[in-house]
mmCIF file of C-alpha atoms in Angstrom:
data_model
loop_
_atom_site.group_PDB
_atom_site.id
_atom_site.type_symbol
_atom_site.label_atom_id
_atom_site.label_comp_id
_atom_site.label_asym_id
_atom_site.label_seq_id
_atom_site.Cartn_x
_atom_site.Cartn_y
_atom_site.Cartn_z
ATOM 1 C CA MET A 1 -105.347 42.378 18.916
ATOM 2 C CA GLY A 2 -101.489 42.543 18.691
ATOM 3 C CA ALA A 3 -101.543 40.696 15.016
ATOM 4 C CA GLU A 4 -102.604 42.771 11.935
ATOM 5 C CA SER A 5 -106.232 42.150 10.527
ATOM 6 C CA ASN A 6 -107.214 43.367 7.101
ATOM 7 C CA GLY A 7 -109.804 46.211 7.600
ATOM 8 C CA SER A 8 -112.240 44.103 5.194
ATOM 9 C CA LEU A 9 -112.515 40.963 7.335
ATOM 10 C CA ASP A 10 -114.710 40.876 10.434
ATOM 11 C CA LEU A 11 -113.477 43.096 13.183
ATOM 12 C CA SER A 12 -114.704 44.232 16.244
ATOM 13 C CA VAL A 13 -114.107 47.379 18.054
ATOM 14 C CA PHE A 14 -114.819 48.116 21.523
ATOM 15 C CA LEU A 15 -116.630 51.020 22.718
ATOM 16 C CA THR A 16 -115.940 53.058 26.370
ATOM 17 C CA GLY A 17 -118.668 53.856 28.654
ATOM 18 C CA ILE A 18 -118.178 56.631 31.461
ATOM 19 C CA PRO A 19 -114.994 56.450 32.792
ATOM 20 C CA GLY A 20 -114.760 55.944 36.382
ATOM 21 C CA LEU A 21 -118.406 55.389 36.763
ATOM 22 C CA GLU A 22 -118.613 52.020 35.379
ATOM 23 C CA ALA A 23 -120.354 50.610 38.616
ATOM 24 C CA GLN A 24 -123.316 53.501 38.364
ATOM 25 C CA HIS A 25 -123.860 52.806 34.474
ATOM 26 C CA GLY A 26 -127.396 51.310 35.659
ATOM 27 C CA TRP A 27 -128.534 54.361 37.498
ATOM 28 C CA LEU A 28 -126.746 56.944 34.890
ATOM 29 C CA SER A 29 -129.013 55.392 32.269
ATOM 30 C CA ILE A 30 -132.015 57.074 33.669
ATOM 31 C CA PRO A 31 -130.871 60.532 32.987
ATOM 32 C CA PHE A 32 -129.501 59.632 29.584
ATOM 33 C CA PHE A 33 -132.508 57.915 28.546
ATOM 34 C CA THR A 34 -134.599 60.791 29.796
ATOM 35 C CA VAL A 35 -132.479 62.913 27.715
ATOM 36 C CA TYR A 36 -133.171 61.051 24.633
ATOM 37 C CA ILE A 37 -136.772 60.992 25.371
ATOM 38 C CA VAL A 38 -136.800 64.500 25.478
ATOM 39 C CA ALA A 39 -134.866 65.137 22.197
ATOM 40 C CA ILE A 40 -136.672 62.783 20.366
ATOM 41 C CA VAL A 41 -140.127 63.833 21.391
ATOM 42 C CA GLY A 42 -139.434 67.490 21.714
ATOM 43 C CA ASN A 43 -138.277 67.517 18.055
ATOM 44 C CA ASN A 44 -140.833 65.399 16.872
ATOM 45 C CA LEU A 45 -143.471 67.856 18.396
ATOM 46 C CA ILE A 46 -141.927 70.509 16.469
ATOM 47 C CA MET A 47 -142.146 68.838 13.034
ATOM 48 C CA ALA A 48 -145.643 67.589 13.646
ATOM 49 C CA ALA A 49 -146.579 71.213 15.066
ATOM 50 C CA VAL A 50 -145.212 72.851 11.502
ATOM 51 C CA GLN A 51 -146.575 70.227 9.517
ATOM 52 C CA ALA A 52 -150.270 70.642 10.934
ATOM 53 C CA ASP A 53 -150.624 74.182 11.338
ATOM 54 C CA PRO A 54 -150.687 76.226 7.982
ATOM 55 C CA ALA A 55 -149.804 79.468 9.987
ATOM 56 C CA LEU A 56 -146.381 77.681 10.344
ATOM 57 C CA HIS A 57 -145.601 77.190 6.836
ATOM 58 C CA GLU A 58 -143.133 79.881 6.355
ATOM 59 C CA PRO A 59 -139.628 79.830 5.750
ATOM 60 C CA MET A 60 -138.477 80.526 9.490
ATOM 61 C CA TYR A 61 -140.444 77.299 10.700
ATOM 62 C CA LEU A 62 -139.894 75.354 7.856
ATOM 63 C CA PHE A 63 -136.001 75.866 8.257
ATOM 64 C CA LEU A 64 -136.645 74.983 11.976
ATOM 65 C CA SER A 65 -138.581 71.639 11.130
ATOM 66 C CA MET A 66 -135.302 70.745 9.173
ATOM 67 C CA LEU A 67 -133.227 71.437 12.150
ATOM 68 C CA ALA A 68 -135.539 69.185 14.128
ATOM 69 C CA VAL A 69 -135.114 66.170 11.748
ATOM 70 C CA THR A 70 -131.207 66.577 11.848
ATOM 71 C CA GLU A 71 -131.425 66.770 15.951
ATOM 72 C CA VAL A 72 -133.683 63.587 15.623
ATOM 73 C CA GLY A 73 -130.977 62.106 13.534
ATOM 74 C CA VAL A 74 -128.085 62.652 16.030
ATOM 75 C CA SER A 75 -129.983 61.424 18.464
ATOM 76 C CA VAL A 76 -131.010 58.135 17.152
ATOM 77 C CA SER A 77 -127.604 57.513 15.657
ATOM 78 C CA THR A 78 -126.140 57.534 19.443
ATOM 79 C CA LEU A 79 -128.687 55.910 21.149
ATOM 80 C CA PRO A 80 -128.367 52.313 20.483
ATOM 81 C CA THR A 81 -124.742 51.902 21.554
ATOM 82 C CA VAL A 82 -125.045 54.616 24.459
ATOM 83 C CA MET A 83 -128.005 52.966 26.107
ATOM 84 C CA GLY A 84 -126.829 49.382 25.133
ATOM 85 C CA ILE A 85 -123.497 49.876 27.139
ATOM 86 C CA LEU A 86 -125.346 51.477 30.150
ATOM 87 C CA TRP A 87 -128.203 48.956 29.961
ATOM 88 C CA PHE A 88 -126.250 45.730 29.131
ATOM 89 C CA ASP A 89 -122.779 46.715 29.078
ATOM 90 C CA ALA A 90 -122.634 45.882 25.212
ATOM 91 C CA ARG A 91 -119.253 47.452 24.411
ATOM 92 C CA GLN A 92 -118.571 45.529 21.414
ATOM 93 C CA ILE A 93 -119.486 46.510 17.722
ATOM 94 C CA ASP A 94 -118.364 45.170 14.494
ATOM 95 C CA LEU A 95 -116.259 47.630 12.201
ATOM 96 C CA ASP A 96 -118.839 47.682 9.647
ATOM 97 C CA GLY A 97 -121.518 48.668 12.357
ATOM 98 C CA CYS A 98 -119.176 51.385 13.852
ATOM 99 C CA LEU A 99 -118.430 52.987 10.521
ATOM 100 C CA ALA A 100 -121.979 53.468 9.603
ATOM 101 C CA GLN A 101 -122.677 54.917 13.196
ATOM 102 C CA MET A 102 -119.811 57.333 12.518
ATOM 103 C CA PHE A 103 -121.094 58.322 9.087
ATOM 104 C CA PHE A 104 -124.803 59.118 10.375
ATOM 105 C CA ILE A 105 -123.358 61.039 13.360
ATOM 106 C CA HIS A 106 -121.091 63.416 11.317
ATOM 107 C CA THR A 107 -123.481 63.477 8.313
ATOM 108 C CA PHE A 108 -126.228 64.877 10.327
ATOM 109 C CA SER A 109 -123.937 67.056 12.495
ATOM 110 C CA CYS A 110 -122.832 68.512 9.157
ATOM 111 C CA MET A 111 -126.383 68.867 8.012
ATOM 112 C CA GLU A 112 -127.263 70.801 11.243
ATOM 113 C CA SER A 113 -124.507 73.124 10.607
ATOM 114 C CA GLY A 114 -125.526 73.670 6.940
ATOM 115 C CA ILE A 115 -129.287 74.561 8.374
ATOM 116 C CA LEU A 116 -128.092 76.753 10.954
ATOM 117 C CA LEU A 117 -126.288 78.740 8.391
ATOM 118 C CA ALA A 118 -129.506 78.650 6.153
ATOM 119 C CA MET A 119 -131.519 79.967 9.178
ATOM 120 C CA SER A 120 -129.247 83.111 9.779
ATOM 121 C CA TYR A 121 -129.857 83.992 5.914
ATOM 122 C CA ASP A 122 -133.552 83.461 6.853
ATOM 123 C CA ARG A 123 -133.105 86.001 9.685
ATOM 124 C CA PHE A 124 -131.128 88.516 7.619
ATOM 125 C CA VAL A 125 -133.691 88.453 4.643
ATOM 126 C CA ALA A 126 -136.717 89.049 6.905
ATOM 127 C CA ILE A 127 -134.833 92.044 8.787
ATOM 128 C CA TYR A 128 -133.314 93.530 5.594
ATOM 129 C CA ASN A 129 -136.038 93.104 3.181
ATOM 130 C CA PRO A 130 -139.175 92.183 5.310
ATOM 131 C CA LEU A 131 -141.771 93.017 2.453
ATOM 132 C CA ARG A 132 -140.154 90.652 0.052
ATOM 133 C CA TYR A 133 -139.287 88.006 2.602
ATOM 134 C CA THR A 134 -141.545 85.156 1.473
ATOM 135 C CA ALA A 135 -141.088 85.951 -2.629
ATOM 136 C CA ILE A 136 -137.464 85.524 -1.979
ATOM 137 C CA LEU A 137 -137.755 82.394 0.376
ATOM 138 C CA THR A 138 -140.273 80.326 -1.507
ATOM 139 C CA LEU A 139 -141.120 76.945 -0.775
ATOM 140 C CA PRO A 140 -139.187 75.432 -3.932
ATOM 141 C CA ARG A 141 -136.181 77.623 -2.733
ATOM 142 C CA ILE A 142 -136.610 76.058 0.710
ATOM 143 C CA ILE A 143 -136.721 72.754 -0.665
ATOM 144 C CA CYS A 144 -133.952 73.276 -2.737
ATOM 145 C CA MET A 145 -131.501 74.332 0.169
ATOM 146 C CA GLY A 146 -132.406 71.608 2.085
ATOM 147 C CA LEU A 147 -131.907 68.970 -0.402
ATOM 148 C CA GLY A 148 -128.478 70.866 -1.064
ATOM 149 C CA ILE A 149 -127.432 70.782 2.538
ATOM 150 C CA THR A 150 -128.431 67.047 2.516
ATOM 151 C CA LEU A 151 -126.286 66.237 -0.675
ATOM 152 C CA LYS A 152 -123.257 68.084 0.409
ATOM 153 C CA SER A 153 -123.416 66.359 3.769
ATOM 154 C CA VAL A 154 -123.627 63.059 2.496
ATOM 155 C CA THR A 155 -121.226 63.707 -0.459
ATOM 156 C CA LEU A 156 -118.447 64.848 2.004
ATOM 157 C CA MET A 157 -118.861 62.287 4.732
ATOM 158 C CA ALA A 158 -119.185 59.415 2.499
ATOM 159 C CA PRO A 159 -115.385 58.881 1.711
ATOM 160 C CA LEU A 160 -114.602 58.663 5.470
ATOM 161 C CA PRO A 161 -115.776 55.366 6.205
ATOM 162 C CA VAL A 162 -114.809 54.116 2.713
ATOM 163 C CA LEU A 163 -111.049 55.099 3.499
ATOM 164 C CA LEU A 164 -110.939 53.634 7.117
ATOM 165 C CA LYS A 165 -112.597 50.321 5.939
ATOM 166 C CA GLN A 166 -109.637 49.927 3.334
ATOM 167 C CA LEU A 167 -107.080 50.023 5.955
ATOM 168 C CA PRO A 168 -105.361 47.171 8.081
ATOM 169 C CA TYR A 169 -105.860 47.230 11.979
ATOM 170 C CA CYS A 170 -103.377 45.891 14.395
ATOM 171 C CA HIS A 171 -103.841 47.943 17.840
ATOM 172 C CA THR A 172 -106.206 47.248 20.546
ATOM 173 C CA ASN A 173 -109.303 48.268 18.975
ATOM 174 C CA VAL A 174 -110.653 50.508 22.057
ATOM 175 C CA LEU A 175 -112.527 53.549 21.405
ATOM 176 C CA SER A 176 -112.772 56.647 24.007
ATOM 177 C CA HIS A 177 -116.570 57.017 23.694
ATOM 178 C CA SER A 178 -119.682 55.342 23.691
ATOM 179 C CA TYR A 179 -120.369 55.890 19.827
ATOM 180 C CA CYS A 180 -118.002 56.085 17.070
ATOM 181 C CA LEU A 181 -116.306 59.131 15.900
ATOM 182 C CA HIS A 182 -113.950 59.735 13.150
ATOM 183 C CA SER A 183 -111.300 61.332 15.496
ATOM 184 C CA ASP A 184 -111.399 58.075 17.534
ATOM 185 C CA LEU A 185 -111.285 55.637 14.587
ATOM 186 C CA ILE A 186 -108.533 57.055 13.042
ATOM 187 C CA GLN A 187 -106.135 56.094 15.785
ATOM 188 C CA LEU A 188 -106.735 52.473 15.093
ATOM 189 C CA PRO A 189 -105.217 51.138 11.860
ATOM 190 C CA CYS A 190 -101.624 50.560 11.749
ATOM 191 C CA ALA A 191 -101.117 51.939 8.570
ATOM 192 C CA ASP A 192 -100.702 55.406 7.199
ATOM 193 C CA THR A 193 -103.800 57.314 7.919
ATOM 194 C CA LYS A 194 -102.562 60.874 6.779
ATOM 195 C CA LEU A 195 -105.064 60.882 3.593
ATOM 196 C CA SER A 196 -108.137 60.235 6.073
ATOM 197 C CA SER A 197 -106.832 62.790 8.436
ATOM 198 C CA ILE A 198 -106.231 65.550 5.616
ATOM 199 C CA LEU A 199 -109.684 64.763 4.325
ATOM 200 C CA GLY A 200 -111.254 65.004 7.706
ATOM 201 C CA LEU A 201 -109.551 68.402 8.518
ATOM 202 C CA ALA A 202 -110.637 69.711 5.120
ATOM 203 C CA ILE A 203 -114.314 68.616 5.578
ATOM 204 C CA VAL A 204 -114.246 70.415 8.946
ATOM 205 C CA LEU A 205 -112.784 73.675 7.507
ATOM 206 C CA ALA A 206 -115.400 73.425 4.684
ATOM 207 C CA THR A 207 -118.124 72.727 6.484
ATOM 208 C CA PHE A 208 -118.322 73.824 10.146
ATOM 209 C CA GLY A 209 -115.645 76.442 9.457
ATOM 210 C CA LEU A 210 -117.085 77.952 6.627
ATOM 211 C CA ASP A 211 -120.528 77.788 8.191
ATOM 212 C CA SER A 212 -119.607 79.388 11.525
ATOM 213 C CA LEU A 213 -117.783 82.223 9.436
ATOM 214 C CA LEU A 214 -120.851 82.752 6.902
ATOM 215 C CA ILE A 215 -123.094 82.855 10.201
ATOM 216 C CA ILE A 216 -120.935 85.362 11.957
ATOM 217 C CA VAL A 217 -121.071 87.392 8.626
ATOM 218 C CA SER A 218 -124.753 87.163 8.303
ATOM 219 C CA TYR A 219 -125.214 88.691 12.020
ATOM 220 C CA VAL A 220 -122.756 91.334 11.547
ATOM 221 C CA LEU A 221 -125.171 92.384 8.593
ATOM 222 C CA ILE A 222 -128.191 92.047 10.628
ATOM 223 C CA LEU A 223 -126.610 94.247 13.058
ATOM 224 C CA TYR A 224 -125.629 96.879 10.667
ATOM 225 C CA THR A 225 -129.267 96.822 9.132
ATOM 226 C CA VAL A 226 -130.965 96.715 12.886
ATOM 227 C CA LEU A 227 -129.078 99.874 13.835
ATOM 228 C CA GLY A 228 -130.492 101.716 10.615
ATOM 229 C CA ILE A 229 -133.950 101.163 11.901
ATOM 230 C CA ALA A 230 -135.225 104.650 13.332
ATOM 231 C CA SER A 231 -137.274 103.221 16.319
ATOM 232 C CA GLY A 232 -135.925 101.648 19.451
ATOM 233 C CA GLU A 233 -138.892 99.377 19.588
ATOM 234 C CA GLY A 234 -138.561 98.348 16.048
ATOM 235 C CA ARG A 235 -134.883 97.794 16.898
ATOM 236 C CA ARG A 236 -135.810 95.617 19.826
ATOM 237 C CA LYS A 237 -138.449 93.644 17.816
ATOM 238 C CA ALA A 238 -135.872 92.868 14.820
ATOM 239 C CA LEU A 239 -133.246 91.366 17.636
ATOM 240 C CA ASN A 240 -135.895 89.642 19.247
ATOM 241 C CA THR A 241 -136.475 87.336 16.257
ATOM 242 C CA CYS A 242 -133.084 86.272 16.260
ATOM 243 C CA VAL A 243 -132.640 85.418 20.113
ATOM 244 C CA SER A 244 -133.651 81.555 19.446
ATOM 245 C CA HIS A 245 -131.711 81.093 16.441
ATOM 246 C CA ILE A 246 -128.468 82.778 18.527
ATOM 247 C CA CYS A 247 -128.923 80.456 21.317
ATOM 248 C CA ALA A 248 -129.134 77.564 18.888
ATOM 249 C CA VAL A 249 -125.876 78.766 17.173
ATOM 250 C CA LEU A 250 -123.998 78.906 20.455
ATOM 251 C CA MET A 251 -125.347 75.689 21.685
ATOM 252 C CA TYR A 252 -124.120 74.051 18.542
ATOM 253 C CA TYR A 253 -120.782 75.688 18.176
ATOM 254 C CA VAL A 254 -119.436 76.525 21.821
ATOM 255 C CA PRO A 255 -119.359 72.760 22.918
ATOM 256 C CA MET A 256 -117.777 71.949 19.684
ATOM 257 C CA ILE A 257 -114.810 74.193 20.111
ATOM 258 C CA GLY A 258 -114.632 73.142 23.509
ATOM 259 C CA VAL A 259 -114.280 69.472 22.637
ATOM 260 C CA SER A 260 -111.505 70.711 19.909
ATOM 261 C CA VAL A 261 -109.628 72.722 22.541
ATOM 262 C CA MET A 262 -109.872 69.778 25.113
ATOM 263 C CA HIS A 263 -108.330 67.382 22.426
ATOM 264 C CA ARG A 264 -105.356 69.494 21.939
ATOM 265 C CA ALA A 265 -104.656 71.713 24.827
ATOM 266 C CA ALA A 266 -105.755 69.329 27.558
ATOM 267 C CA LYS A 267 -104.999 65.933 26.494
ATOM 268 C CA HIS A 268 -103.999 64.846 29.872
ATOM 269 C CA ALA A 269 -106.959 65.801 31.221
ATOM 270 C CA SER A 270 -109.316 62.889 33.166
ATOM 271 C CA PRO A 271 -110.979 60.594 30.450
ATOM 272 C CA LEU A 272 -114.341 61.811 32.176
ATOM 273 C CA VAL A 273 -113.864 65.276 31.390
ATOM 274 C CA HIS A 274 -113.007 64.207 27.467
ATOM 275 C CA THR A 275 -116.463 62.216 27.604
ATOM 276 C CA LEU A 276 -118.323 64.949 29.466
ATOM 277 C CA MET A 277 -117.225 67.431 26.930
ATOM 278 C CA SER A 278 -118.151 65.201 23.816
ATOM 279 C CA SER A 279 -121.759 64.158 25.574
ATOM 280 C CA LEU A 280 -122.408 68.091 25.636
ATOM 281 C CA TYR A 281 -121.742 68.632 21.930
ATOM 282 C CA LEU A 282 -123.975 65.702 21.093
ATOM 283 C CA PHE A 283 -126.665 65.712 23.703
ATOM 284 C CA VAL A 284 -127.554 69.153 24.443
ATOM 285 C CA PRO A 285 -128.413 70.976 21.300
ATOM 286 C CA PRO A 286 -131.077 68.137 20.599
ATOM 287 C CA VAL A 287 -132.509 68.778 23.862
ATOM 288 C CA LEU A 288 -132.622 72.199 24.322
ATOM 289 C CA ASN A 289 -133.228 73.453 21.093
ATOM 290 C CA PRO A 290 -137.138 72.372 20.834
ATOM 291 C CA ILE A 291 -137.402 73.839 24.522
ATOM 292 C CA ILE A 292 -135.823 77.114 23.593
ATOM 293 C CA TYR A 293 -138.039 77.613 20.405
ATOM 294 C CA SER A 294 -141.083 76.548 22.194
ATOM 295 C CA VAL A 295 -140.484 79.173 24.996
ATOM 296 C CA LYS A 296 -139.254 81.813 23.058
ATOM 297 C CA THR A 297 -141.223 81.599 19.887
ATOM 298 C CA LYS A 298 -145.054 81.921 20.376
ATOM 299 C CA PRO A 299 -146.270 80.643 17.091
ATOM 300 C CA ILE A 300 -144.598 77.282 17.774
ATOM 301 C CA ARG A 301 -145.784 77.156 21.282
ATOM 302 C CA GLN A 302 -149.436 77.734 19.838
ATOM 303 C CA GLY A 303 -148.755 75.485 17.170
ATOM 304 C CA ILE A 304 -147.946 72.626 20.031
ATOM 305 C CA PHE A 305 -150.881 73.221 21.898
ATOM 306 C CA THR A 306 -153.056 73.183 18.644
ATOM 307 C CA LEU A 307 -151.983 69.784 18.148
ATOM 308 C CA PHE A 308 -152.627 68.487 21.168
ATOM 309 C CA SER A 309 -156.123 69.951 21.404
ATOM 310 C CA CYS A 310 -156.859 68.373 18.234
ATOM 311 C CA LYS A 311 -155.768 65.113 19.552
ATOM 312 C CA ARG A 312 -157.923 65.350 22.481
ATOM 313 C CA LYS A 313 -160.969 66.392 20.714
ATOM 314 C CA LEU A 314 -160.396 62.985 18.262
ATOM 315 C CA LEU A 315 -160.500 61.020 21.209
#
């Protein structure tokens, strides 16, 4: 596509599979599809367990079910194009579909970051003021926090596809991943993309940057509070309630930082390395979060067992 084409007309972009392993896409589809099944089924099990078990209608588990919603959202957003490439070599996608996918991936990722921050606040309240925990984090407040995070994410991400849609495209419209990301799409227009680039950076700083900073502050306050607990057993129990959330935070932010560093410091690295890093960022948290919370959190594990027990009785 050498000639300029208006962004408002029908325009297709081309996605990239796994560089260097195109001949193995059929075999690679098996582990990728397994990852999607584990992520979607695992997170849906957590949501179902929290909904079905009254004992899990506590702030910590309500936030966990919100996190599960975002994990399913991210997985469902990438599944059609990733599996389409691996199964059918379907690399072409129209611009509108690509922009829609970009919007949903980034919106759910932004929501996930906001919910991880809310969960760190939840852990701080539970440790700092356990007697007033449920009085502070009431159901209406939790719902308002969830709606606020959703509204913030949608409002911040909505301008990105709108701005990209208005631009003319004249380059070869090939993306470097199996899904559409803003950092990829912003390379395609042949007009000035400074506004989109600045807006994208501002959104990253206002969401992921600020959220991660506030999570660190929350854990500094948690650590300060825990050190003030007299008994060693009490300190251990308090910190143990944070282990699953700390794992979730690390699984979310470490791959994100890794992708960012790779894009800037290792631009000439193999395309396969870039693809694997991006895949870790999008695929690892949705798969491991339900596993970690099921293993480390006894009430969740019991809730899932109860869920299956009730289904067996119905059958």
